[in-house]
Short mmCIF file of N, CA and C and ligand atoms in Angstrom, two decimals:
data_model
loop_
_atom_site.label_atom_id
_atom_site.label_comp_id
_atom_site.label_asym_id
_atom_site.label_seq_id
_atom_site.Cartn_x
_atom_site.Cartn_y
_atom_site.Cartn_z
N UNK A 743 -13.95 23.72 -23.35
CA UNK A 743 -12.90 24.20 -22.69
C UNK A 743 -12.68 23.27 -21.62
N UNK A 744 -11.36 23.03 -21.44
CA UNK A 744 -10.96 21.87 -20.46
C UNK A 744 -11.04 22.41 -19.19
N UNK A 745 -11.38 21.91 -18.22
CA UNK A 745 -11.18 22.28 -16.71
C UNK A 745 -9.96 21.40 -16.28
N UNK A 746 -9.44 21.79 -14.87
CA UNK A 746 -8.46 20.99 -14.39
C UNK A 746 -8.92 19.92 -13.38
N UNK A 747 -10.56 19.55 -13.54
CA UNK A 747 -10.95 18.58 -12.66
C UNK A 747 -10.74 17.28 -13.39
N UNK A 748 -10.70 16.16 -12.40
CA UNK A 748 -10.72 14.66 -12.66
C UNK A 748 -11.45 13.97 -12.18
N UNK A 749 -11.59 12.68 -12.62
CA UNK A 749 -12.55 11.84 -12.01
C UNK A 749 -11.73 10.45 -12.06
N UNK A 750 -11.76 9.72 -10.65
CA UNK A 750 -11.25 8.56 -10.41
C UNK A 750 -11.85 7.51 -10.84
N UNK A 751 -11.58 6.36 -11.80
CA UNK A 751 -12.34 5.40 -12.33
C UNK A 751 -11.54 4.11 -11.69
N UNK A 752 -12.49 3.65 -10.66
CA UNK A 752 -11.93 2.50 -10.30
C UNK A 752 -12.48 1.09 -11.28
N UNK A 753 -12.29 -0.24 -10.98
CA UNK A 753 -12.50 -1.14 -12.02
C UNK A 753 -14.13 -1.42 -11.66
N UNK A 754 -14.55 -1.80 -12.63
CA UNK A 754 -16.31 -1.81 -12.55
C UNK A 754 -16.59 -2.72 -11.58
N UNK A 755 -17.63 -2.81 -10.89
CA UNK A 755 -18.08 -3.99 -10.17
C UNK A 755 -18.62 -5.13 -10.89
N UNK A 756 -18.89 -4.93 -12.18
CA UNK A 756 -19.06 -6.18 -13.00
C UNK A 756 -18.03 -7.03 -13.36
N UNK A 757 -16.85 -6.02 -13.58
CA UNK A 757 -15.57 -6.99 -13.81
C UNK A 757 -15.03 -7.76 -12.80
N UNK A 758 -15.37 -6.76 -11.42
CA UNK A 758 -14.65 -7.64 -10.20
C UNK A 758 -15.49 -8.76 -9.89
N UNK A 759 -17.04 -8.69 -9.92
CA UNK A 759 -17.84 -9.68 -9.73
C UNK A 759 -17.67 -10.98 -10.70
N UNK A 760 -17.17 -10.60 -11.99
CA UNK A 760 -17.14 -11.72 -12.94
C UNK A 760 -15.77 -12.55 -12.51
N UNK A 761 -14.53 -11.59 -11.90
CA UNK A 761 -13.60 -12.35 -11.51
C UNK A 761 -13.65 -13.30 -10.32
N UNK A 762 -14.76 -12.87 -9.35
CA UNK A 762 -15.19 -13.36 -8.21
C UNK A 762 -15.81 -14.96 -8.70
N UNK A 763 -16.48 -14.90 -9.59
CA UNK A 763 -17.32 -16.00 -10.28
C UNK A 763 -16.33 -16.80 -10.76
N UNK A 764 -15.41 -16.34 -11.51
CA UNK A 764 -14.29 -17.33 -12.44
C UNK A 764 -13.68 -18.13 -11.33
N UNK A 765 -12.94 -17.18 -10.54
CA UNK A 765 -12.23 -17.94 -9.26
C UNK A 765 -13.09 -18.94 -8.59
N UNK A 766 -14.33 -18.65 -8.43
CA UNK A 766 -15.03 -19.62 -7.60
C UNK A 766 -15.15 -21.13 -8.28
N UNK A 767 -15.29 -20.88 -9.90
CA UNK A 767 -15.52 -21.79 -10.84
C UNK A 767 -14.02 -22.63 -11.12
N UNK A 768 -12.99 -21.99 -10.57
CA UNK A 768 -11.80 -22.81 -10.54
C UNK A 768 -10.75 -22.23 -11.98
N UNK A 769 -11.34 -21.09 -12.50
CA UNK A 769 -10.66 -20.77 -13.67
C UNK A 769 -9.11 -20.79 -13.55
N UNK A 770 -8.33 -21.31 -14.45
CA UNK A 770 -7.00 -21.62 -14.12
C UNK A 770 -6.17 -20.26 -14.07
N UNK A 771 -6.58 -19.06 -14.73
CA UNK A 771 -5.99 -17.80 -14.83
C UNK A 771 -6.59 -16.81 -13.74
N UNK A 772 -7.28 -17.55 -12.92
CA UNK A 772 -7.84 -16.66 -11.70
C UNK A 772 -7.28 -17.38 -10.50
N UNK A 773 -6.21 -16.71 -9.58
CA UNK A 773 -5.75 -17.49 -8.46
C UNK A 773 -6.07 -16.79 -7.22
N UNK A 774 -6.73 -17.55 -6.19
CA UNK A 774 -6.91 -16.94 -5.05
C UNK A 774 -5.60 -17.01 -4.00
N UNK A 775 -5.18 -15.93 -3.63
CA UNK A 775 -3.97 -15.69 -2.76
C UNK A 775 -4.56 -15.04 -1.54
N UNK A 776 -3.68 -15.31 -0.39
CA UNK A 776 -3.81 -14.77 0.82
C UNK A 776 -2.83 -13.43 1.06
N UNK A 777 -3.28 -12.43 1.22
CA UNK A 777 -2.30 -11.14 1.42
C UNK A 777 -1.57 -11.39 2.44
N UNK A 778 -0.17 -11.27 2.51
CA UNK A 778 0.70 -11.17 3.41
C UNK A 778 1.82 -10.41 3.54
N UNK A 779 1.13 -8.89 3.19
CA UNK A 779 1.86 -7.67 3.41
C UNK A 779 0.89 -6.59 3.32
N UNK A 780 1.11 -5.50 3.95
CA UNK A 780 0.18 -4.44 4.00
C UNK A 780 0.26 -3.47 2.72
N UNK A 781 1.17 -3.65 1.73
CA UNK A 781 1.21 -2.66 0.84
C UNK A 781 1.70 -3.53 -0.57
N UNK A 782 1.17 -4.87 -0.93
CA UNK A 782 1.46 -5.58 -1.90
C UNK A 782 0.30 -6.02 -2.56
N UNK A 783 -0.84 -5.77 -2.22
CA UNK A 783 -1.81 -6.45 -2.80
C UNK A 783 -3.03 -5.53 -3.08
N UNK A 784 -3.05 -4.39 -3.87
CA UNK A 784 -4.01 -3.30 -4.14
C UNK A 784 -5.31 -3.90 -4.64
N UNK A 785 -6.34 -3.75 -4.13
CA UNK A 785 -7.67 -4.11 -4.87
C UNK A 785 -7.98 -3.07 -5.67
N UNK A 786 -8.14 -3.23 -7.12
CA UNK A 786 -8.73 -2.33 -7.96
C UNK A 786 -10.07 -1.93 -7.86
N UNK A 787 -10.93 -2.49 -7.18
CA UNK A 787 -12.38 -2.11 -7.03
C UNK A 787 -12.49 -1.05 -5.96
N UNK A 788 -12.02 -1.46 -4.70
CA UNK A 788 -12.12 -0.39 -3.67
C UNK A 788 -11.09 0.58 -3.53
N UNK A 789 -9.86 0.19 -4.19
CA UNK A 789 -8.85 1.02 -4.31
C UNK A 789 -8.02 1.22 -2.82
N UNK A 790 -7.82 0.02 -2.18
CA UNK A 790 -7.31 -0.04 -1.13
C UNK A 790 -6.29 -1.17 -1.18
N UNK A 791 -5.33 -1.22 -0.23
CA UNK A 791 -4.28 -2.29 -0.23
C UNK A 791 -5.27 -3.36 0.79
N UNK A 792 -5.43 -4.66 0.45
CA UNK A 792 -5.78 -5.69 1.19
C UNK A 792 -4.97 -5.72 2.39
N UNK A 793 -5.56 -5.98 3.47
CA UNK A 793 -4.99 -6.21 4.82
C UNK A 793 -4.09 -7.58 4.91
N UNK A 794 -3.14 -7.84 5.61
CA UNK A 794 -2.86 -9.08 5.70
C UNK A 794 -3.59 -10.17 6.02
N UNK A 795 -3.88 -11.44 5.45
CA UNK A 795 -4.66 -12.32 5.83
C UNK A 795 -6.06 -12.32 5.02
N UNK A 796 -6.40 -11.18 4.28
CA UNK A 796 -7.41 -11.08 3.45
C UNK A 796 -7.13 -11.78 2.05
N UNK A 797 -8.16 -12.46 1.47
CA UNK A 797 -7.82 -13.29 0.36
C UNK A 797 -8.22 -12.07 -0.71
N UNK A 798 -7.26 -12.34 -1.95
CA UNK A 798 -7.59 -11.75 -3.19
C UNK A 798 -7.52 -12.44 -4.37
N UNK A 799 -8.11 -12.11 -5.48
CA UNK A 799 -8.21 -12.86 -6.61
C UNK A 799 -6.95 -12.24 -7.59
N UNK A 800 -6.07 -13.00 -8.09
CA UNK A 800 -4.99 -12.26 -9.15
C UNK A 800 -5.58 -12.98 -10.40
N UNK A 801 -5.81 -11.82 -11.34
CA UNK A 801 -5.94 -12.35 -12.78
C UNK A 801 -5.63 -11.35 -13.62
N UNK A 802 -5.66 -11.61 -15.12
CA UNK A 802 -5.46 -10.85 -16.01
C UNK A 802 -6.33 -9.80 -16.44
N UNK A 803 -6.14 -8.34 -16.85
CA UNK A 803 -7.09 -7.49 -17.10
C UNK A 803 -6.56 -6.71 -18.42
N UNK A 804 -7.51 -6.27 -19.27
CA UNK A 804 -6.92 -5.67 -20.48
C UNK A 804 -7.15 -4.28 -20.34
N UNK A 805 -6.17 -3.47 -19.52
CA UNK A 805 -6.38 -2.24 -19.41
C UNK A 805 -6.33 -1.16 -20.79
N UNK A 806 -5.67 -1.80 -21.74
CA UNK A 806 -5.55 -1.22 -22.97
C UNK A 806 -6.22 -2.33 -24.20
N UNK A 807 -7.02 -2.06 -24.66
CA UNK A 807 -7.71 -3.15 -25.41
C UNK A 807 -6.92 -3.56 -26.89
N UNK A 808 -7.18 -4.56 -27.21
CA UNK A 808 -6.50 -5.01 -28.64
C UNK A 808 -6.82 -4.21 -29.58
N UNK A 809 -5.57 -4.40 -30.43
CA UNK A 809 -6.11 -3.71 -31.70
C UNK A 809 -5.06 -2.60 -31.96
N UNK A 810 -4.25 -2.04 -30.84
CA UNK A 810 -3.37 -0.79 -30.63
C UNK A 810 -2.03 -1.19 -30.68
N UNK A 811 -1.04 -0.17 -30.84
CA UNK A 811 0.20 -0.57 -30.51
C UNK A 811 0.52 -0.68 -29.10
N UNK A 812 -0.08 0.06 -28.02
CA UNK A 812 -0.08 -0.29 -26.64
C UNK A 812 -1.11 -1.09 -26.05
N UNK A 813 -1.65 -1.98 -26.73
CA UNK A 813 -2.34 -2.98 -26.10
C UNK A 813 -1.82 -3.75 -25.05
N UNK A 814 -2.32 -3.95 -24.03
CA UNK A 814 -1.79 -4.35 -22.88
C UNK A 814 -2.97 -5.18 -21.94
N UNK A 815 -2.42 -6.43 -21.64
CA UNK A 815 -3.38 -7.04 -20.55
C UNK A 815 -2.24 -7.41 -19.47
N UNK A 816 -2.60 -7.32 -18.39
CA UNK A 816 -1.63 -7.49 -17.19
C UNK A 816 -2.47 -8.04 -15.89
N UNK A 817 -1.76 -8.58 -14.95
CA UNK A 817 -2.34 -9.09 -13.57
C UNK A 817 -2.88 -8.16 -12.85
N UNK A 818 -3.93 -8.37 -12.28
CA UNK A 818 -4.57 -7.08 -11.14
C UNK A 818 -5.20 -8.17 -10.11
N UNK A 819 -5.32 -7.50 -8.75
CA UNK A 819 -5.96 -8.04 -7.77
C UNK A 819 -7.23 -7.57 -7.52
N UNK A 820 -8.38 -8.24 -7.10
CA UNK A 820 -9.48 -7.60 -6.35
C UNK A 820 -9.70 -8.44 -5.41
N UNK A 821 -10.46 -7.68 -4.15
CA UNK A 821 -10.80 -8.48 -3.03
C UNK A 821 -11.63 -9.82 -3.38
N UNK A 822 -11.50 -10.87 -2.64
CA UNK A 822 -11.96 -12.19 -3.08
C UNK A 822 -13.52 -12.10 -2.53
N UNK A 823 -13.53 -11.26 -1.43
CA UNK A 823 -14.94 -11.03 -1.03
C UNK A 823 -15.32 -9.62 -1.40
N UNK A 824 -17.02 -9.62 -1.45
CA UNK A 824 -17.28 -8.34 -2.19
C UNK A 824 -16.89 -7.22 -1.39
N UNK A 825 -16.42 -6.16 -1.97
CA UNK A 825 -16.18 -4.79 -1.50
C UNK A 825 -16.74 -3.70 -2.10
N UNK A 826 -16.96 -2.56 -1.55
CA UNK A 826 -17.38 -1.37 -2.02
C UNK A 826 -16.65 -0.68 -3.11
N UNK A 827 -17.17 -0.59 -4.25
CA UNK A 827 -16.32 0.21 -5.23
C UNK A 827 -15.95 1.79 -4.73
N UNK A 828 -14.81 2.06 -5.09
CA UNK A 828 -14.34 3.34 -4.79
C UNK A 828 -15.13 4.48 -5.30
N UNK A 829 -15.58 5.23 -4.14
CA UNK A 829 -16.57 6.30 -4.57
C UNK A 829 -16.09 7.66 -4.53
N UNK A 830 -15.10 8.00 -3.67
CA UNK A 830 -14.56 9.48 -3.56
C UNK A 830 -14.11 10.00 -5.20
N UNK A 831 -14.96 10.11 -6.14
CA UNK A 831 -14.22 10.05 -7.43
C UNK A 831 -13.41 11.33 -7.83
N UNK A 832 -13.64 12.30 -7.08
CA UNK A 832 -12.96 13.63 -7.16
C UNK A 832 -11.48 13.59 -6.48
N UNK A 833 -11.21 12.57 -5.28
CA UNK A 833 -10.04 12.63 -4.82
C UNK A 833 -8.99 11.27 -5.11
N UNK A 834 -8.03 11.72 -5.28
CA UNK A 834 -6.94 10.58 -5.54
C UNK A 834 -6.62 9.82 -4.43
N UNK A 835 -6.79 8.32 -4.40
CA UNK A 835 -6.85 7.42 -3.58
C UNK A 835 -5.52 7.57 -2.66
N UNK A 836 -5.85 7.61 -1.42
CA UNK A 836 -4.89 7.94 -0.35
C UNK A 836 -3.82 6.76 -0.24
N UNK A 837 -4.31 5.35 -0.44
CA UNK A 837 -3.18 4.33 -0.52
C UNK A 837 -2.04 4.45 -1.69
N UNK A 838 -2.46 5.27 -2.74
CA UNK A 838 -1.82 5.27 -3.91
C UNK A 838 -0.96 6.48 -4.09
N UNK A 839 -0.75 7.34 -2.97
CA UNK A 839 0.00 8.55 -3.42
C UNK A 839 1.46 8.33 -3.46
N UNK A 840 1.88 7.06 -3.36
CA UNK A 840 3.10 6.90 -3.30
C UNK A 840 3.17 5.51 -4.39
N UNK A 841 4.22 5.31 -4.94
CA UNK A 841 4.78 4.17 -5.56
C UNK A 841 3.84 4.01 -7.05
N UNK A 842 3.47 5.03 -7.63
CA UNK A 842 2.78 4.75 -8.62
C UNK A 842 3.28 5.88 -9.85
N UNK A 843 3.01 5.28 -11.07
CA UNK A 843 3.48 5.98 -12.34
C UNK A 843 2.27 6.54 -13.23
N UNK A 844 2.06 7.51 -13.40
CA UNK A 844 0.99 8.21 -14.27
C UNK A 844 1.15 8.19 -15.79
N UNK A 845 0.42 7.43 -16.38
CA UNK A 845 0.58 7.50 -17.84
C UNK A 845 -0.24 7.97 -18.72
N UNK A 846 -0.25 8.85 -19.45
CA UNK A 846 -1.32 9.70 -20.25
C UNK A 846 -1.39 9.33 -21.59
N UNK A 847 -2.83 8.97 -22.02
CA UNK A 847 -3.10 8.23 -23.43
C UNK A 847 -3.99 9.33 -24.14
N UNK A 848 -3.82 9.06 -25.47
CA UNK A 848 -4.81 9.75 -26.27
C UNK A 848 -5.97 9.03 -26.62
N UNK A 849 -6.89 9.50 -27.47
CA UNK A 849 -8.25 8.80 -27.74
C UNK A 849 -7.97 7.44 -28.64
N UNK A 850 -6.64 7.22 -29.21
CA UNK A 850 -6.27 6.14 -29.82
C UNK A 850 -5.57 5.02 -28.98
N UNK A 851 -5.53 5.40 -27.69
CA UNK A 851 -4.94 4.53 -26.87
C UNK A 851 -3.20 4.35 -26.96
N UNK A 852 -2.85 5.59 -27.41
CA UNK A 852 -1.31 5.75 -27.47
C UNK A 852 -0.84 6.35 -26.35
N UNK A 853 0.33 6.12 -25.71
CA UNK A 853 0.96 6.58 -24.71
C UNK A 853 1.48 8.06 -25.23
N UNK A 854 1.30 9.06 -24.63
CA UNK A 854 1.79 10.29 -24.75
C UNK A 854 2.64 11.11 -23.80
N UNK A 855 2.60 10.58 -22.55
CA UNK A 855 3.35 11.03 -21.64
C UNK A 855 3.34 10.11 -20.23
N UNK A 856 4.36 10.48 -19.56
CA UNK A 856 4.42 9.37 -18.30
C UNK A 856 5.25 10.09 -17.41
N UNK A 857 4.87 10.05 -16.05
CA UNK A 857 5.57 10.58 -14.98
C UNK A 857 5.47 9.82 -13.74
N UNK A 858 6.63 9.78 -12.78
CA UNK A 858 6.67 9.00 -11.59
C UNK A 858 5.94 9.79 -10.77
N UNK A 859 5.26 9.43 -9.62
CA UNK A 859 4.68 10.22 -8.51
C UNK A 859 5.24 9.59 -7.30
N UNK A 860 6.02 10.29 -6.57
CA UNK A 860 6.73 9.67 -5.47
C UNK A 860 6.36 10.65 -4.12
N UNK A 861 5.25 10.43 -3.81
CA UNK A 861 4.83 10.97 -2.28
C UNK A 861 4.61 12.85 -2.71
N UNK A 862 4.73 13.03 -3.70
CA UNK A 862 4.43 14.54 -3.91
C UNK A 862 3.01 14.67 -4.45
N UNK A 863 2.90 15.47 -5.22
CA UNK A 863 1.42 15.76 -5.75
C UNK A 863 0.84 15.12 -7.01
N UNK A 864 0.29 13.81 -6.81
CA UNK A 864 -0.30 13.53 -8.12
C UNK A 864 -1.24 14.22 -8.83
N UNK A 865 -2.07 15.04 -8.16
CA UNK A 865 -2.85 16.07 -8.88
C UNK A 865 -2.42 16.97 -9.76
N UNK A 866 -1.34 17.40 -9.54
CA UNK A 866 -0.48 18.54 -10.23
C UNK A 866 -0.01 17.66 -11.42
N UNK A 867 0.48 16.55 -11.57
CA UNK A 867 0.83 15.83 -12.54
C UNK A 867 -0.54 15.36 -13.50
N UNK A 868 -1.60 14.99 -12.80
CA UNK A 868 -2.71 14.92 -13.52
C UNK A 868 -2.95 16.15 -13.99
N UNK A 869 -3.15 17.10 -13.53
CA UNK A 869 -3.75 18.44 -14.13
C UNK A 869 -2.82 18.92 -15.36
N UNK A 870 -1.62 18.64 -15.32
CA UNK A 870 -0.62 19.09 -16.17
C UNK A 870 -0.99 18.27 -17.51
N UNK A 871 -1.11 16.81 -17.37
CA UNK A 871 -1.38 15.91 -18.30
C UNK A 871 -2.73 16.49 -19.03
N UNK A 872 -3.81 16.71 -18.05
CA UNK A 872 -5.27 16.82 -18.63
C UNK A 872 -5.22 18.32 -19.29
N UNK A 873 -4.36 19.10 -19.29
CA UNK A 873 -4.30 20.46 -19.93
C UNK A 873 -3.76 20.24 -21.39
N UNK A 874 -3.21 19.10 -21.91
CA UNK A 874 -2.81 18.77 -22.98
C UNK A 874 -4.15 18.38 -23.77
N UNK A 875 -4.61 19.07 -24.70
CA UNK A 875 -5.95 18.63 -25.54
C UNK A 875 -5.86 17.15 -26.03
N UNK A 876 -4.81 16.54 -26.61
CA UNK A 876 -4.93 15.47 -26.86
C UNK A 876 -5.13 14.14 -25.61
N UNK A 877 -4.99 14.74 -24.35
CA UNK A 877 -5.12 13.53 -23.46
C UNK A 877 -6.66 13.30 -22.96
N UNK A 878 -6.65 11.94 -23.28
CA UNK A 878 -8.04 11.29 -23.16
C UNK A 878 -8.32 10.75 -21.92
N UNK A 879 -7.29 9.99 -21.66
CA UNK A 879 -7.05 9.48 -19.76
C UNK A 879 -5.79 9.38 -19.61
N UNK A 880 -5.73 9.10 -17.89
CA UNK A 880 -4.45 9.01 -17.55
C UNK A 880 -4.64 7.61 -16.69
N UNK A 881 -3.69 6.59 -16.70
CA UNK A 881 -3.69 5.45 -16.12
C UNK A 881 -2.74 5.40 -14.97
N UNK A 882 -3.05 5.02 -13.88
CA UNK A 882 -2.01 4.97 -12.69
C UNK A 882 -1.79 3.38 -12.51
N UNK A 883 -0.37 3.20 -12.37
CA UNK A 883 0.23 2.03 -12.41
C UNK A 883 1.35 1.85 -11.40
N UNK A 884 1.44 0.75 -11.06
CA UNK A 884 2.54 0.25 -10.09
C UNK A 884 4.03 0.86 -10.77
N UNK A 885 4.93 1.54 -9.78
CA UNK A 885 6.02 1.98 -10.46
C UNK A 885 6.95 0.83 -10.63
N UNK A 886 6.82 0.02 -9.60
CA UNK A 886 7.65 -1.13 -9.68
C UNK A 886 7.34 -2.47 -10.47
N UNK A 887 6.32 -2.85 -10.34
CA UNK A 887 5.83 -4.04 -11.39
C UNK A 887 4.99 -3.73 -12.32
N UNK A 888 4.53 -2.31 -12.57
CA UNK A 888 3.91 -2.01 -13.86
C UNK A 888 2.47 -2.37 -13.76
N UNK A 889 1.81 -2.94 -12.83
CA UNK A 889 0.69 -3.32 -12.92
C UNK A 889 -0.47 -2.16 -12.94
N UNK A 890 -1.46 -2.17 -13.72
CA UNK A 890 -2.53 -1.33 -13.99
C UNK A 890 -3.16 -1.09 -12.37
N UNK A 891 -3.43 -0.02 -12.24
CA UNK A 891 -4.24 0.40 -10.84
C UNK A 891 -5.47 0.99 -10.96
N UNK A 892 -5.67 2.11 -11.46
CA UNK A 892 -6.96 2.68 -11.90
C UNK A 892 -6.97 3.69 -12.90
N UNK A 893 -7.80 4.24 -13.52
CA UNK A 893 -7.87 5.23 -14.37
C UNK A 893 -8.43 6.54 -14.20
N UNK A 894 -7.89 7.63 -14.69
CA UNK A 894 -8.37 8.89 -14.32
C UNK A 894 -8.75 9.63 -15.76
N UNK A 895 -10.12 10.30 -15.52
CA UNK A 895 -10.63 10.83 -16.65
C UNK A 895 -10.95 12.14 -16.45
N UNK A 896 -10.83 13.07 -17.63
CA UNK A 896 -11.35 14.30 -17.39
C UNK A 896 -12.69 14.56 -16.89
N UNK A 897 -13.08 15.15 -15.84
CA UNK A 897 -14.31 15.07 -15.23
C UNK A 897 -15.39 15.30 -16.48
N UNK A 898 -15.20 16.34 -17.37
CA UNK A 898 -16.28 16.54 -18.31
C UNK A 898 -16.62 15.40 -19.11
N UNK A 899 -15.83 14.23 -19.23
CA UNK A 899 -16.25 13.21 -19.97
C UNK A 899 -16.60 12.37 -18.99
N UNK A 900 -17.04 12.44 -17.79
CA UNK A 900 -17.46 11.37 -16.85
C UNK A 900 -18.79 11.01 -17.19
ZN1 ZN B 2064 -11.39 -4.43 -2.70
#
């Protein structure tokens, strides 16, 4: 029996730390950038926008793994300095109530639905998607640039 509950899944600390190590080692696909706006540099680990002047790492991340029609790798940011992984997993992160699109996928990583969230209720969209029995997870992405932001899973699969 499905419930309407969901769990917010931020980027793992292991992936964030690996990105910091790669950037420190000068990996060419890991760029260190200084944030210069308040809403352009979302950290996928703490799920907050980096503040102007904070350093972030820009690197490619495979949100949808290889071997599927919707396989996708794309650029994401994490804070260059260690930050705390987003922990309020039952609460949609405040910084991303605007400017996101929600995409629902099935267990084969096929996209089965998508809807723009624009300041209204992302929880209502998530619950609608999760009520479909085929929905395995929902991804939040930037509505303008398309970049992966975080994953939402049904709570019982947590
Ligand atoms: Zn962060």
